[in-house]
Coordinates of C-alpha atoms in Angstrom, one line a residue:
M158 CA 98.9 65.2 106.2
A159 CA 99.2 63.5 102.8
L160 CA 96.7 65.8 101.2
L161 CA 98.6 68.9 102.5
K162 CA 101.9 67.5 101.3
S163 CA 100.4 67.1 97.8
Q164 CA 99.7 70.8 97.5
L165 CA 103.2 71.7 96.4
F166 CA 103.7 75.3 95.6
A167 CA 105.8 76.1 92.5
L168 CA 108.2 78.9 93.3
A169 CA 109.8 80.9 90.5
A170 CA 113.5 81.8 90.7
F171 CA 114.2 84.9 92.9
V172 CA 117.3 86.1 91.1
S173 CA 117.8 86.7 87.4
F174 CA 120.1 84.3 85.6
Q175 CA 123.2 85.7 84.2
T176 CA 123.9 85.2 80.5
A177 CA 126.8 82.9 81.2
N178 CA 124.4 80.6 83.1
A179 CA 121.6 80.6 80.4
A180 CA 122.7 77.3 79.0
C181 CA 122.8 75.5 82.4
A182 CA 120.1 72.9 83.1
A183 CA 118.2 74.4 85.9
D184 CA 116.8 71.1 87.0
N185 CA 115.7 70.0 90.5
C186 CA 119.3 69.0 91.4
Y187 CA 120.6 72.4 90.5
R188 CA 117.9 74.3 92.4
A189 CA 118.4 72.1 95.5
L190 CA 122.2 72.6 95.4
F191 CA 122.0 76.4 95.0
P192 CA 118.7 77.5 96.7
C193 CA 119.0 81.2 96.2
P194 CA 118.6 83.4 98.1
S195 CA 119.9 81.5 101.1
P196 CA 123.4 82.9 101.8
T197 CA 124.3 80.0 104.1
A198 CA 123.3 77.4 101.6
V199 CA 125.2 79.1 98.8
V200 CA 128.4 79.2 100.9
I201 CA 128.0 75.5 101.7
A202 CA 127.3 74.5 98.1
S203 CA 130.3 76.5 96.8
S204 CA 132.6 74.9 99.3
F205 CA 131.4 71.5 98.3
C206 CA 131.8 72.2 94.5
A207 CA 135.5 73.1 95.2
T208 CA 136.1 69.5 96.2
I209 CA 134.6 67.8 93.2
T210 CA 136.6 67.2 89.9
S211 CA 135.6 66.2 86.4
G212 CA 136.7 62.7 87.2
G213 CA 134.1 62.5 89.9
V214 CA 136.6 62.4 92.7
T215 CA 134.9 63.9 95.7
A216 CA 134.5 63.6 99.4
T217 CA 131.2 62.2 100.7
N218 CA 130.1 65.6 102.0
Y219 CA 127.1 65.9 99.7
P220 CA 124.9 68.8 101.0
T221 CA 122.1 67.0 102.7
R222 CA 119.4 69.3 101.3
A223 CA 120.5 68.2 97.7
T224 CA 120.7 64.5 98.0
A225 CA 116.9 64.0 97.6
A226 CA 117.1 65.7 94.2
C227 CA 120.6 64.7 93.1
G228 CA 121.2 61.4 94.7
T229 CA 124.8 60.4 95.4
A230 CA 126.2 59.9 91.9
P231 CA 128.9 62.5 91.2
D232 CA 127.8 63.3 87.6
R233 CA 124.8 65.3 88.5
Y234 CA 126.7 67.3 91.0
I235 CA 129.5 68.0 88.5
S236 CA 127.0 69.4 86.0
A237 CA 125.4 71.6 88.6
C238 CA 128.7 72.8 90.0
K239 CA 129.9 73.9 86.5
C240 CA 126.9 76.2 86.3
G241 CA 127.7 77.7 89.7
P242 CA 125.4 79.8 91.9
T243 CA 123.3 82.5 90.2
C244 CA 123.5 84.7 93.3
S245 CA 126.2 85.6 95.8
A246 CA 126.2 84.7 99.5
S247 CA 125.7 88.4 100.2
T248 CA 122.6 88.9 98.0
T249 CA 119.9 90.9 99.8
L250 CA 116.5 91.0 98.1
A251 CA 114.0 91.9 100.8
T252 CA 111.2 94.3 100.0
S253 CA 108.3 95.6 102.0
T254 CA 105.8 93.5 100.0
T255 CA 107.6 90.4 98.8
T256 CA 108.7 88.1 101.7
S257 CA 109.4 85.2 99.3
A258 CA 112.3 87.2 97.9
S259 CA 113.9 87.8 101.3
A260 CA 117.4 86.6 102.1
C261 CA 117.4 84.0 105.0
T262 CA 118.0 85.9 108.2
P263 CA 116.3 85.2 111.5
T264 CA 115.8 88.8 112.4
P265 CA 112.6 90.9 112.3
S266 CA 112.2 93.6 109.6
N267 CA 110.8 97.1 109.3
G268 CA 109.9 97.7 112.9
G269 CA 108.7 94.1 113.7
L270 CA 109.6 92.5 117.0
I271 CA 109.7 88.8 116.1
Y272 CA 110.9 86.7 113.1
G273 CA 108.3 84.2 111.9
D274 CA 109.0 83.3 108.2
F275 CA 110.8 80.0 109.0
E276 CA 113.1 80.3 105.9
C277 CA 116.3 79.5 107.8
D278 CA 117.5 76.1 108.8
G279 CA 115.2 74.6 111.4
I280 CA 112.7 76.9 113.2
S281 CA 115.3 79.2 115.0
P282 CA 114.9 81.5 116.8
W283 CA 111.7 79.7 117.9
S284 CA 111.9 76.7 120.1
S285 CA 109.5 73.7 120.0
S286 CA 108.3 71.0 122.4
T287 CA 105.9 68.1 122.0
V288 CA 103.7 66.4 124.7
D289 CA 102.5 63.7 122.4
S290 CA 105.3 61.4 121.4
G291 CA 103.6 60.7 118.1
F292 CA 103.7 64.4 117.1
A293 CA 106.5 66.2 115.3
I294 CA 107.2 69.9 114.5
A295 CA 109.6 71.0 111.7
A296 CA 110.1 73.7 109.1
Q297 CA 109.0 72.2 105.8
T298 CA 107.8 73.2 102.3
P299 CA 105.4 74.7 101.3
G300 CA 104.9 78.1 102.9
L301 CA 102.5 80.9 102.4
T302 CA 105.4 83.3 101.8
G303 CA 108.9 82.1 101.0
K304 CA 109.5 78.4 100.7
K305 CA 108.8 77.0 104.1
S306 CA 106.4 77.2 107.1
V307 CA 106.4 75.4 110.4
Q308 CA 104.4 72.2 110.3
G309 CA 103.0 70.2 113.2
Q310 CA 101.8 66.7 112.3
F311 CA 101.3 63.2 113.7
V312 CA 104.1 60.9 112.5
G313 CA 103.4 58.0 114.9
N314 CA 100.7 56.6 117.2
S315 CA 99.1 59.5 119.2
Q316 CA 99.2 59.3 122.9
C317 CA 96.6 62.0 123.5
R318 CA 95.0 63.1 120.2
N319 CA 92.3 65.7 120.8
T320 CA 92.8 65.5 124.6
C321 CA 96.0 67.5 125.1
S322 CA 98.2 70.1 123.4
A323 CA 100.2 67.8 121.1
G324 CA 103.0 70.4 120.5
R325 CA 103.9 74.0 120.6
I326 CA 106.4 76.6 119.3
V327 CA 107.6 79.4 121.6
Y328 CA 109.4 82.7 120.9
N329 CA 111.6 84.1 123.6
P330 CA 110.0 87.1 125.4
V331 CA 110.4 90.5 123.7
A332 CA 110.2 93.9 125.3
V333 CA 106.9 95.7 125.1
T334 CA 105.5 99.0 126.6
P335 CA 102.6 98.7 129.1
G336 CA 99.3 100.0 127.8
T337 CA 100.5 100.1 124.1
A338 CA 98.6 98.9 121.1
Y339 CA 100.2 96.1 119.1
K340 CA 99.2 93.9 116.2
F341 CA 100.0 90.3 115.3
T342 CA 99.6 88.8 111.8
Y343 CA 100.1 85.2 110.9
A344 CA 98.9 82.6 108.4
T345 CA 97.5 79.2 109.2
W346 CA 96.6 76.0 107.3
V347 CA 94.5 73.4 109.0
D348 CA 94.0 70.0 107.6
R349 CA 90.4 68.9 106.9
T350 CA 89.3 67.5 110.2
T351 CA 86.3 68.2 112.4
T352 CA 88.2 68.2 115.7
G353 CA 91.0 70.2 117.3
F354 CA 92.5 73.6 116.6
I355 CA 95.6 75.7 116.5
G356 CA 95.8 78.0 119.5
F357 CA 97.6 81.3 119.9
M358 CA 98.7 82.7 123.3
V359 CA 100.6 85.7 124.7
N360 CA 102.3 85.3 128.1
G361 CA 100.3 82.1 128.6
N362 CA 96.9 83.8 128.0
G363 CA 94.8 82.4 125.2
Q364 CA 94.1 84.9 122.5
R365 CA 92.2 82.8 119.9
T366 CA 91.9 79.4 118.3
I367 CA 91.7 78.5 114.6
D368 CA 89.8 75.5 113.3
V369 CA 87.9 74.4 110.2
Y370 CA 84.8 76.2 111.4
D371 CA 86.7 79.6 111.5
Y372 CA 88.3 79.4 108.1
P373 CA 88.2 76.9 105.2
A374 CA 90.4 73.8 105.6
N375 CA 93.3 72.9 103.3
Q376 CA 94.1 76.4 102.3
W377 CA 96.1 79.3 103.7
N378 CA 94.2 81.9 105.7
F379 CA 95.8 85.2 106.8
I380 CA 94.9 86.4 110.3
Q381 CA 95.3 89.7 112.0
H382 CA 95.0 90.1 115.7
P383 CA 95.1 93.3 117.8
W384 CA 96.7 93.2 121.3
V385 CA 97.1 95.8 124.0
S386 CA 99.9 95.2 126.5
P387 CA 98.3 95.2 130.0
A388 CA 99.4 97.7 132.7
G389 CA 102.7 96.6 134.2
T390 CA 103.5 94.2 131.3
T391 CA 107.0 94.8 129.9
S392 CA 107.5 91.6 127.9
A393 CA 105.5 89.4 125.6
Q394 CA 106.1 85.6 125.0
V395 CA 104.3 84.3 121.9
I396 CA 103.2 80.7 121.8
F397 CA 101.4 78.7 119.1
E398 CA 100.2 75.2 119.9
W399 CA 98.5 72.3 118.1
Y400 CA 95.5 70.7 119.8
G401 CA 94.6 67.8 117.6
P402 CA 94.8 68.6 113.9
A403 CA 97.8 68.7 111.7
G404 CA 98.5 72.2 110.3
R405 CA 101.0 74.9 109.3
I406 CA 101.9 78.3 110.5
D407 CA 103.8 81.0 108.6
T408 CA 104.5 84.7 108.1
I409 CA 104.2 85.7 111.8
T410 CA 104.7 89.4 112.5
F411 CA 104.3 91.3 115.8
A412 CA 104.8 95.1 116.0
P413 CA 103.4 98.2 117.7
L414 CA 100.7 99.9 115.6
S415 CA 103.0 102.8 115.2
A416 CA 105.3 100.6 113.1
Y417 CA 102.6 100.3 110.4
C418 CA 102.8 104.0 109.6
G419 CA 104.8 105.1 106.5
P420 CA 106.1 103.4 103.4
N421 CA 108.1 100.6 105.1
P422 CA 105.8 98.7 107.5
P423 CA 106.5 95.1 108.7
V424 CA 106.7 92.7 105.8
G425 CA 103.4 91.9 104.2
I426 CA 101.5 95.1 105.2
M427 CA 100.3 97.5 102.6
P428 CA 102.1 100.9 103.2
D429 CA 100.0 103.0 105.6
G430 CA 97.4 100.2 105.4
E431 CA 96.6 100.4 109.1
F432 CA 95.6 104.1 108.9
E433 CA 96.9 104.8 112.4
C434 CA 98.8 107.9 111.2
G435 CA 96.2 109.1 108.8
P436 CA 95.9 108.2 105.1
G437 CA 99.6 108.5 104.5
G438 CA 100.3 107.6 100.8
W439 CA 96.6 106.7 100.1
T440 CA 94.3 109.1 98.2
Q441 CA 90.6 109.4 98.2
Q442 CA 87.9 110.6 95.8
V443 CA 84.4 111.6 97.1
P444 CA 82.0 112.0 94.1
D445 CA 79.0 112.4 96.4
P446 CA 78.9 115.7 98.3
G447 CA 76.5 114.1 100.8
C448 CA 79.2 111.6 101.8
V449 CA 81.9 112.4 104.5
A450 CA 85.0 110.2 104.0
G451 CA 88.4 110.0 105.5
V452 CA 90.5 108.3 108.2
A453 CA 88.6 108.6 111.5
S454 CA 88.5 107.1 115.0
T455 CA 86.8 103.7 115.4
A456 CA 85.6 104.6 118.9
G457 CA 81.9 103.8 119.2
L458 CA 81.6 101.7 116.0
I459 CA 81.4 98.4 117.8
P460 CA 78.7 97.9 120.5
T461 CA 80.3 97.2 123.9
G462 CA 81.2 93.5 124.2
Q463 CA 79.9 92.6 120.8
G464 CA 81.4 91.9 117.3
I465 CA 85.0 92.1 116.1
G466 CA 86.8 95.3 116.7
A467 CA 89.2 97.2 114.5
Y468 CA 92.9 96.4 114.6
G469 CA 93.7 99.9 115.8
A470 CA 92.2 103.2 116.8
Y471 CA 91.6 104.4 113.2
A472 CA 90.1 103.2 109.9
W473 CA 89.1 104.7 106.6
Q474 CA 85.4 105.5 106.7
A475 CA 82.7 106.7 104.3
S476 CA 79.5 107.9 105.9
S477 CA 76.2 109.3 104.5
A478 CA 73.7 110.8 106.9
T479 CA 70.8 110.4 104.4
I480 CA 69.9 108.1 101.5
P481 CA 72.5 109.0 98.8
N482 CA 71.2 110.8 95.6
P483 CA 72.3 108.6 92.7
Q484 CA 72.7 111.7 90.6
N485 CA 75.4 112.9 92.9
Q486 CA 77.2 109.5 92.8
E487 CA 79.7 108.2 90.2
L488 CA 78.1 104.9 89.0
G489 CA 76.8 104.4 92.5
V490 CA 80.1 105.2 94.2
S491 CA 79.9 107.7 97.1
A492 CA 83.6 107.5 98.0
R493 CA 86.7 105.9 96.8
L494 CA 90.0 105.0 98.5
I495 CA 93.2 104.4 96.4
S496 CA 96.4 102.8 97.7
P497 CA 99.9 103.9 96.8
S498 CA 101.4 101.9 93.9
V499 CA 103.5 98.9 95.0
P500 CA 105.9 96.8 92.9
V501 CA 104.8 93.4 91.7
T502 CA 106.4 90.7 89.5
P503 CA 104.5 89.4 86.4
G504 CA 103.2 85.9 86.9
K505 CA 103.6 86.1 90.7
R506 CA 100.7 85.5 93.1
Y507 CA 99.6 88.0 95.7
L508 CA 97.3 88.0 98.7
L509 CA 95.1 91.0 99.4
A510 CA 93.5 90.9 102.9
F511 CA 91.5 93.6 104.7
T512 CA 88.6 94.1 107.2
A513 CA 85.3 95.6 106.2
Y514 CA 82.7 97.3 108.4
F515 CA 79.0 98.1 107.7
S516 CA 76.7 99.9 110.0
A517 CA 73.5 98.5 108.5
L518 CA 72.3 95.6 106.4
N519 CA 70.9 97.6 103.5
I520 CA 73.7 100.1 103.2
G521 CA 75.1 98.8 99.9
F522 CA 78.4 97.1 99.2
L523 CA 82.2 97.6 99.1
G524 CA 83.8 97.1 95.7
V525 CA 87.5 96.1 95.5
K526 CA 89.7 96.6 92.5
I527 CA 93.4 96.0 91.6
N528 CA 94.7 98.2 88.9
G529 CA 91.2 99.2 88.1
N530 CA 89.9 95.7 87.6
P531 CA 87.2 94.3 90.0
V532 CA 88.4 91.4 92.2
M533 CA 85.6 91.1 94.7
T534 CA 82.7 92.8 96.4
R535 CA 81.6 92.7 100.0
D536 CA 78.3 93.5 101.6
P537 CA 76.8 92.8 105.1
A538 CA 74.9 89.7 103.9
D539 CA 77.9 87.9 102.5
S540 CA 79.3 84.9 104.3
G541 CA 81.5 85.9 107.2
Q542 CA 80.3 89.5 107.2
N543 CA 77.8 91.2 109.5
I544 CA 76.9 94.7 110.7
K545 CA 78.8 96.7 113.3
W546 CA 82.0 94.7 113.3
F547 CA 85.2 94.5 111.3
A548 CA 85.0 91.3 109.3
P549 CA 88.1 89.8 107.7
N550 CA 88.3 89.2 103.9
Q551 CA 91.0 88.0 101.5
V552 CA 91.4 87.4 97.8
F553 CA 94.3 86.1 95.7
W554 CA 95.5 87.8 92.6
T555 CA 98.2 87.0 90.0
A556 CA 100.0 89.8 88.3
P557 CA 99.4 89.6 84.5
A558 CA 102.2 89.5 82.0
G559 CA 103.9 92.9 81.7
V560 CA 102.4 94.3 84.9
T561 CA 105.0 95.5 87.4
T562 CA 103.0 97.7 89.8
A563 CA 99.7 97.3 91.6
T564 CA 97.2 99.8 93.1
V565 CA 94.3 98.7 95.3
T566 CA 91.0 100.6 95.2
F567 CA 88.1 100.4 97.6
E568 CA 84.8 101.8 96.5
A569 CA 81.9 102.6 98.9
V570 CA 78.8 101.9 96.8
Q571 CA 76.1 103.2 99.1
S572 CA 72.3 102.9 98.7
A573 CA 71.2 103.9 102.2
A574 CA 72.3 106.1 105.0
G575 CA 75.0 104.6 107.2
L576 CA 78.8 104.0 107.4
M577 CA 81.3 101.7 105.7
A578 CA 84.9 101.3 106.8
V579 CA 88.1 99.6 105.7
D580 CA 91.1 98.7 107.9
G581 CA 94.1 96.5 108.2
V582 CA 95.0 96.2 104.5
I583 CA 97.6 93.5 103.6
F584 CA 99.2 92.9 100.2
V585 CA 102.0 90.3 100.0
E586 CA 103.5 88.0 97.5
V587 CA 102.8 84.4 98.3
A588 CA 103.8 81.0 96.9
Q589 CA 102.0 79.6 93.8
N590 CA 99.5 76.8 94.3

């Protein structure tokens, strides 16, 4: 786990400094003492500062989270306490696209059913258990979003490495409606190892496993997973477990697909990016009159029992019945999908994730832009892609200086008859690396 621990993410401050605090030394001690925007931590730190004097007389109640950065000498605490907190205990900073700016509260947001950002003390409301006495589970830095994630790692001699489930985290059952479509999203980081995996279960039934052969090791990978509650099922218990490798889990959401409609979906989801209620705030342009584009049913796109399905019942699609005429296209573009504008912070890093579908190998490619600038292209021959399934993709983007909004554009650059589709669009602020 040493390599993972060395990948420390540098987080920028979440709250603007007041003029009165501009002269304060915002060193590691100060940030550890007042870790905005955690209301609980601010209250504890403020109470502690009330006990310390300029003479260094204080009780021994140094906040435990600060001692690693400040030590136990009073002088550094006195200096930090004179600056005081730059945010109040009641500060609320949550937005639909920036989980790292969320106040610490172990409750779901925007229609979600579970809390999985691990920003509060411990891993509550999750519970953990270990089978292997050499394995430990805890909320630690870094995270994909926010400051922390839940980490499972070997801290002693393993009793059953690669032969048993070393440990697991469990969320208390939540109510679900039988026969209803839901979606999970979560991020994983698996250490570079050739054995073992992180497993994901609902009601004790395995849903999928993640290892270094599924996604690159030693980096965050954002995963989306559809789930339909079986007939007669009225509750869902979510379980993640480690089978062998050390790794991290972060940014878990679970909600019915209907919650992804509108401008305020569960944290991390691009507004209307699931297309279950039509295009919503998205707009489209169709330069080629021979192309039919729009949000349409995904029924029949995936051969029975094959490939990766869409996350819901609908996706944005661009279809040409014949070979496109280049004279009718706009620089090769048959159709274009444009997202609503979302707020961003200059210098912050963002994750864009989505799935792409192609009906044929020679159909062309999908171009992806942010604020009109190309960030990636995808075609059926690319690694991880294929035909007749919805393949996952992700790219990281840093907001340039002075840029405060972002718009995502998908362009269907078609050179043959067939269909392209986009679904499950994610856009979320993540920690720096």
